[in-house]
Short mmCIF file of N, CA and C in Angstrom, two decimals:
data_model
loop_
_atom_site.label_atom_id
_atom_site.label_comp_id
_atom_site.label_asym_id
_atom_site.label_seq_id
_atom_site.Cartn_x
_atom_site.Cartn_y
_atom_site.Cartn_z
N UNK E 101 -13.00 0.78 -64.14
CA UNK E 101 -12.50 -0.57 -64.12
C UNK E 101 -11.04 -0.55 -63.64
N UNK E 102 -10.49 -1.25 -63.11
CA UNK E 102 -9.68 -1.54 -62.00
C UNK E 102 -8.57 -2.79 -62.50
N UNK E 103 -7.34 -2.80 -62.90
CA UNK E 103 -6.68 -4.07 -63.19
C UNK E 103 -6.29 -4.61 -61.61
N UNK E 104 -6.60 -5.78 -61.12
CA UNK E 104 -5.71 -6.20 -60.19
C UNK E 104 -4.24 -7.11 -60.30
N UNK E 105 -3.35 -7.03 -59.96
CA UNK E 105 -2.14 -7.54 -59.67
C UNK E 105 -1.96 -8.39 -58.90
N UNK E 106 -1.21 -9.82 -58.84
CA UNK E 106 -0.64 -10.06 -57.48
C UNK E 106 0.92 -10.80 -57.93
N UNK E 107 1.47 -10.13 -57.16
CA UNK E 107 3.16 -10.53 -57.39
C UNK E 107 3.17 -10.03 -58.85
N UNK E 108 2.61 -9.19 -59.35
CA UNK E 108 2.92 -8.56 -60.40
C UNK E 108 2.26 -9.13 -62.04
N UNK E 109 1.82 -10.20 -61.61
CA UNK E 109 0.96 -11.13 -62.38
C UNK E 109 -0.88 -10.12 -62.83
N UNK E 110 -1.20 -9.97 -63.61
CA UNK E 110 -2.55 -9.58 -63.58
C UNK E 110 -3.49 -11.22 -63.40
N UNK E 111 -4.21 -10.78 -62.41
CA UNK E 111 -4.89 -11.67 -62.34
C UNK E 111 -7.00 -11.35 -62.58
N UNK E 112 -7.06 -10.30 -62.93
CA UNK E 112 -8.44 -9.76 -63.32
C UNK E 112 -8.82 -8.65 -63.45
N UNK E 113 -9.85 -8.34 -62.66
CA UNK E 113 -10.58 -6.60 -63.44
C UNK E 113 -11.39 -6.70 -62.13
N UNK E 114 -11.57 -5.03 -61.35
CA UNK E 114 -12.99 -5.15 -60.47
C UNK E 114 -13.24 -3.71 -60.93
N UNK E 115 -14.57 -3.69 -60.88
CA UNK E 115 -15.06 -2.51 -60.99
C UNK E 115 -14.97 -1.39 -60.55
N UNK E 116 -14.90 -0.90 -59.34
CA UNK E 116 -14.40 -0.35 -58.90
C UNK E 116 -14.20 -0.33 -57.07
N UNK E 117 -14.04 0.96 -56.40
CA UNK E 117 -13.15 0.98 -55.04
C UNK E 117 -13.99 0.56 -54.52
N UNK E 118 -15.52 0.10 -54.09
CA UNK E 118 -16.12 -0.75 -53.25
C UNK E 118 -15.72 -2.49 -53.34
N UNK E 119 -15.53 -2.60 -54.61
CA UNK E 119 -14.90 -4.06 -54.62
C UNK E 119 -13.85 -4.92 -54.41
N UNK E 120 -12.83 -3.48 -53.90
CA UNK E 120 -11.42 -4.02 -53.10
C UNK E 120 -11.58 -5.11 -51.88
N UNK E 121 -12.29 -4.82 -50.81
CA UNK E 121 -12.41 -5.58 -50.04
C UNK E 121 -12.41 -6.95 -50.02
N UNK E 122 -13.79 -7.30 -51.35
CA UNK E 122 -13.91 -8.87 -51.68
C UNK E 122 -12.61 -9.24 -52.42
N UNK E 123 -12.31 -8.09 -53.23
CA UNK E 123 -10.93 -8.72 -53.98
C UNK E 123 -9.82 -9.52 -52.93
N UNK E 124 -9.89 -8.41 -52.33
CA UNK E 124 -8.48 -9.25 -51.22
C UNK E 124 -9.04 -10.19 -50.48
N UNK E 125 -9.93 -10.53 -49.91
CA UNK E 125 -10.12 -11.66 -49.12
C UNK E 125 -10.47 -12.86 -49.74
N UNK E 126 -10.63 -12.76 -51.19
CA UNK E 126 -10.26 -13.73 -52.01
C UNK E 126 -9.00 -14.21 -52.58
N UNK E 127 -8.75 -12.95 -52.43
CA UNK E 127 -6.84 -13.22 -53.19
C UNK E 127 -6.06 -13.97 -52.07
N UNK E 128 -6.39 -13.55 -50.89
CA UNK E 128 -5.88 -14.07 -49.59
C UNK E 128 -6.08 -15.53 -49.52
N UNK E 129 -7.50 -15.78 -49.50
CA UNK E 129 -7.42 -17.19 -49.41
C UNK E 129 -7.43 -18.20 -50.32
N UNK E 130 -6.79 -18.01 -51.23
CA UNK E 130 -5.94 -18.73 -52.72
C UNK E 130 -4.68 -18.47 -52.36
N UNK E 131 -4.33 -17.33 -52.12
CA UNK E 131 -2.89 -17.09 -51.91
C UNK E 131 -1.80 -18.45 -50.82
N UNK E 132 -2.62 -18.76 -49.74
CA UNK E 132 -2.61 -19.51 -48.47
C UNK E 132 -1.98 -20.77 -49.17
N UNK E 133 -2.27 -21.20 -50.34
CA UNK E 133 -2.12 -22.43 -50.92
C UNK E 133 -1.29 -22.53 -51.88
N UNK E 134 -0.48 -21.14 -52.79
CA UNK E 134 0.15 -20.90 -53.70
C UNK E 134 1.51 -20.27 -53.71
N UNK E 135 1.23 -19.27 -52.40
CA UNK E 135 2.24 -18.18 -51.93
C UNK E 135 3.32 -18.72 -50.69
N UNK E 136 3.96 -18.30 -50.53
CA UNK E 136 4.65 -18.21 -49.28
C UNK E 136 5.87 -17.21 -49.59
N UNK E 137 5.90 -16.13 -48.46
CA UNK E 137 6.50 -15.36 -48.38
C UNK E 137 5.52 -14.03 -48.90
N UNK E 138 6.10 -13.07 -49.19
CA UNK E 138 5.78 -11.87 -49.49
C UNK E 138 4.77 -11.70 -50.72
N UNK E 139 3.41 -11.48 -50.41
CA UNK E 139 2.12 -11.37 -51.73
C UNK E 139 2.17 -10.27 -51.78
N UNK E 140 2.07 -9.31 -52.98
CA UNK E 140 1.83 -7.68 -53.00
C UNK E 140 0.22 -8.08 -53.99
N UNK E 141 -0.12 -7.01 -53.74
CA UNK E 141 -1.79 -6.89 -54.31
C UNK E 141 -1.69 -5.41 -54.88
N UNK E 142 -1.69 -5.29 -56.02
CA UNK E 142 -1.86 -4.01 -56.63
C UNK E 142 -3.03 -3.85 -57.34
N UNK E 143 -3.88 -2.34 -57.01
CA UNK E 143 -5.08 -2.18 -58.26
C UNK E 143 -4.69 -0.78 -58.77
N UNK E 144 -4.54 -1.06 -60.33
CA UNK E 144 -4.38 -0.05 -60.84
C UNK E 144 -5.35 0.72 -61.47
N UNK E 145 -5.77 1.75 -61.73
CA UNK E 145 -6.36 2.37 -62.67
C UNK E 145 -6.47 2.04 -64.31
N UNK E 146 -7.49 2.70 -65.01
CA UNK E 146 -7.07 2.56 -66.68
C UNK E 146 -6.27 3.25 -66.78
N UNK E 147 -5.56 3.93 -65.97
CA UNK E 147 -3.99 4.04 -67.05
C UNK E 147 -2.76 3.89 -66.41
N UNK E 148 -3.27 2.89 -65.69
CA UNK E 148 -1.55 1.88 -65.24
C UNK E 148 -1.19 2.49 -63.56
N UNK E 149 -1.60 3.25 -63.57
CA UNK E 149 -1.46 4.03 -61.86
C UNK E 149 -2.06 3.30 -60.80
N UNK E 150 -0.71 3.07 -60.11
CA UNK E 150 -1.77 2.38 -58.61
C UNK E 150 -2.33 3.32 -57.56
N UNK E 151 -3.89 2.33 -57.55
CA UNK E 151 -4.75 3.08 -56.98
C UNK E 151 -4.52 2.96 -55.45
N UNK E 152 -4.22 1.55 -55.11
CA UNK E 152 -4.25 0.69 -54.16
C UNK E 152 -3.26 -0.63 -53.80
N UNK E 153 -2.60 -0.79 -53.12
CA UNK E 153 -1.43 -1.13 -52.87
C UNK E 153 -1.38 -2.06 -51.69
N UNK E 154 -1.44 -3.49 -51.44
CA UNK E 154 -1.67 -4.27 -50.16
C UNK E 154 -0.50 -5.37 -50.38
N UNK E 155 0.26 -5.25 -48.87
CA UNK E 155 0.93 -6.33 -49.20
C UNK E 155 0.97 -7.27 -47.42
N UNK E 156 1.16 -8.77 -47.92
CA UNK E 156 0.72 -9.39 -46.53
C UNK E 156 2.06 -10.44 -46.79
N UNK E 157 2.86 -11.15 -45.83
CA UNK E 157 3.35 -11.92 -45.51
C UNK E 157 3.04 -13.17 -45.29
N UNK E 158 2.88 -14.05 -45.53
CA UNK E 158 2.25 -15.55 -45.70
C UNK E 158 3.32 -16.43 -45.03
#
């Protein structure tokens, strides 16, 4: 299980590294409407370590 981040905020749980993909292209298009400027996307591990690290400009 997987914490996701965005702007440092937890915003859920994915199971694991096949489910990155949908994560972000969901986070993306919420983001479009909330964000502007710099979104970071972090997934960490169960014990706080990032696994995965995305960041996009809006």
């Amino acid at each position: 299980m997987w914490t996701v981040k965005v702007n440092g905020k937890v915003i859920g749980q994915i199971q694991d590294e096949r489910a990155v993909d949908n994560a972000v292209k969901k986070i993306l298009e919420r983001a479009q409407q909330r964000y502007h400027g710099m979104v970071s996307i972090v997934f960490e591990d169960e014990k706080g370590r990032p696994v995965r690290v995305v960041g996009f400009h809006l």
